[in-house]
Coordinates of N, CA and C in Angstrom, one line a residue:
X1 N 0.8 -1.2 0.0 CA 0.0 0.0 0.0 C 0.9 1.2 0.0
X2 N 0.5 2.2 -0.8 CA 1.2 3.5 -0.8 C 0.5 4.5 0.1
X3 N 1.3 5.1 1.0 CA 0.8 6.1 1.9 C 1.5 7.5 1.6
X4 N 0.8 8.5 2.0 CA 1.2 9.9 1.7 C 1.5 10.7 3.0
X5 N 1.8 10.0 4.1 CA 2.1 10.7 5.3 C 3.3 11.7 5.1
X6 N 4.3 11.3 4.4 CA 5.5 12.2 4.2 C 5.1 13.4 3.4
X7 N 4.1 13.4 2.6 CA 3.6 14.6 1.9 C 3.3 15.7 2.9
X8 N 2.6 15.4 3.9 CA 2.1 16.5 4.9 C 3.3 17.0 5.6
X9 N 4.3 16.1 5.9 CA 5.5 16.6 6.6 C 6.3 17.5 5.7
X10 N 6.4 17.1 4.4 CA 7.2 17.9 3.4 C 6.5 19.3 3.2
X11 N 5.2 19.3 3.1 CA 4.5 20.6 3.0 C 4.8 21.5 4.1
X12 N 4.8 20.9 5.3 CA 5.1 21.8 6.5 C 6.5 22.3 6.5
X13 N 7.5 21.4 6.2 CA 8.9 21.9 6.1 C 9.1 23.0 5.1
X14 N 8.3 22.9 3.9 CA 8.5 23.9 2.9 C 7.6 25.1 3.1
X15 N 6.8 25.1 4.1 CA 5.9 26.2 4.4 C 4.8 26.4 3.3
X16 N 4.3 25.3 2.8 CA 3.3 25.4 1.7 C 2.0 24.8 2.3
X17 N 0.9 25.6 2.3 CA -0.3 25.1 2.8 C -1.1 24.4 1.8
X18 N -2.1 23.6 2.2 CA -3.0 23.0 1.3 C -3.8 24.1 0.5
X19 N -4.1 25.2 1.1 CA -4.8 26.3 0.4 C -3.9 26.8 -0.7
X20 N -2.6 26.9 -0.5 CA -1.7 27.4 -1.6 C -1.6 26.3 -2.7
X21 N -1.6 25.0 -2.3 CA -1.6 24.0 -3.4 C -2.8 24.1 -4.3
X22 N -4.0 24.4 -3.7 CA -5.2 24.5 -4.5 C -5.2 25.8 -5.3
X23 N -5.0 26.9 -4.6 CA -5.2 28.2 -5.3 C -4.0 28.7 -6.1
X24 N -2.8 28.3 -5.8 CA -1.7 28.8 -6.5 C -1.2 27.8 -7.6
X25 N -1.2 26.5 -7.2 CA -0.7 25.5 -8.0 C -1.7 24.6 -8.8
X26 N -3.0 24.8 -8.5 CA -4.0 24.1 -9.2 C -4.2 22.6 -8.8
X27 N -3.8 22.2 -7.7 CA -4.1 20.9 -7.2 C -5.5 20.9 -6.7
X28 N -6.3 19.9 -7.2 CA -7.7 19.9 -6.8 C -8.0 19.5 -5.4
X29 N -9.1 19.9 -4.9 CA -9.5 19.5 -3.5 C -9.7 17.9 -3.5
X30 N -10.2 17.4 -4.6 CA -10.5 16.0 -4.8 C -9.2 15.2 -4.7
X31 N -8.1 15.7 -5.3 CA -6.8 15.0 -5.3 C -6.3 15.1 -3.8
X32 N -6.4 16.2 -3.2 CA -5.9 16.3 -1.8 C -6.7 15.4 -0.9
X33 N -8.0 15.2 -1.1 CA -8.8 14.3 -0.3 C -8.3 12.9 -0.6
X34 N -8.0 12.5 -1.8 CA -7.5 11.2 -2.1 C -6.2 10.9 -1.4
X35 N -5.3 11.9 -1.4 CA -4.0 11.8 -0.7 C -4.2 11.7 0.8
X36 N -5.1 12.4 1.3 CA -5.4 12.3 2.8 C -5.9 10.9 3.2
X37 N -6.6 10.3 2.3 CA -7.2 9.0 2.5 C -6.3 7.8 2.0
X38 N -5.1 8.2 1.5 CA -4.1 7.2 1.0 C -4.7 6.4 -0.1
X39 N -5.6 7.1 -1.0 CA -6.2 6.4 -2.1 C -5.2 6.7 -3.3
X40 N -5.6 6.0 -4.4 CA -4.7 6.1 -5.6 C -4.8 7.5 -6.2
X41 N -3.7 8.0 -6.7 CA -3.6 9.3 -7.4 C -2.7 9.0 -8.6
X42 N -2.8 9.8 -9.6 CA -2.0 9.6 -10.8 C -0.5 10.0 -10.6
X43 N 0.3 9.4 -11.4 CA 1.7 9.7 -11.4 C 1.9 11.2 -11.8
X44 N 1.0 11.7 -12.6 CA 1.1 13.1 -13.0 C 1.0 14.0 -11.8
X45 N 0.0 13.6 -10.9 CA -0.2 14.4 -9.7 C 1.1 14.3 -8.8
X46 N 1.6 13.1 -8.6 CA 2.8 13.0 -7.8 C 4.0 13.8 -8.4
X47 N 4.1 13.7 -9.7 CA 5.2 14.5 -10.4 C 5.0 16.0 -10.2
X48 N 3.8 16.5 -10.3 CA 3.5 17.9 -10.0 C 3.8 18.3 -8.6
X49 N 3.5 17.4 -7.6 CA 3.8 17.7 -6.2 C 5.3 17.8 -6.0
X50 N 6.0 16.8 -6.6 CA 7.5 16.9 -6.4 C 8.1 18.1 -7.0
X51 N 7.5 18.5 -8.1 CA 8.0 19.8 -8.8 C 7.7 21.0 -7.9
X52 N 6.5 21.1 -7.4 CA 6.1 22.2 -6.6 C 7.0 22.3 -5.3
X53 N 7.2 21.1 -4.7 CA 7.9 21.1 -3.4 C 9.4 20.9 -3.6
X54 N 9.8 20.8 -4.8 CA 11.3 20.6 -5.1 C 11.8 19.5 -4.3
X55 N 11.2 18.3 -4.4 CA 11.6 17.2 -3.6 C 11.6 15.9 -4.5
X56 N 12.0 14.8 -3.8 CA 11.9 13.5 -4.5 C 10.6 12.8 -4.1
X57 N 10.3 11.8 -4.9 CA 9.1 11.0 -4.6 C 9.0 10.5 -3.2
X58 N 10.2 10.1 -2.7 CA 10.3 9.5 -1.4 C 9.9 10.5 -0.3
X59 N 9.9 11.8 -0.6 CA 9.5 12.9 0.3 C 8.0 13.1 0.3
X60 N 7.3 12.4 -0.6 CA 5.9 12.5 -0.7 C 5.1 11.2 -0.5
X61 N 5.6 10.1 -1.0 CA 4.9 8.8 -0.9 C 5.9 7.8 -0.3
X62 N 5.2 6.7 0.3 CA 6.0 5.6 0.9 C 5.2 4.4 0.7
X63 N 5.9 3.3 0.3 CA 5.3 2.0 0.1 C 5.4 1.3 1.4
X64 N 4.3 0.8 1.9 CA 4.2 0.0 3.2 C 3.6 -1.3 2.8
X65 N 4.3 -2.4 3.1 CA 3.8 -3.7 2.8 C 2.6 -4.0 3.7
X66 N 1.5 -4.4 3.0 CA 0.3 -4.8 3.7 C 0.4 -6.2 4.3
X67 N -0.2 -6.3 5.5 CA -0.1 -7.6 6.1 C -1.3 -8.4 5.8
X68 N -1.1 -9.6 5.2 CA -2.2 -10.5 4.8 C -2.1 -11.8 5.6

């Protein structure tokens, strides 16, 4: 499972609010909601977030092995 906990930490470190992501960078509220719920998002969205935050994918997303 891919989780986006690191995204919120990176946003805080960079001083970028969710409001700014929506209103300045055009990230939709729906995409942010999907990220909050650790649901699937497009690689295009992840690429855009990494560009906005000037970071690597590992600063936004993390793979966690699910227990079965």
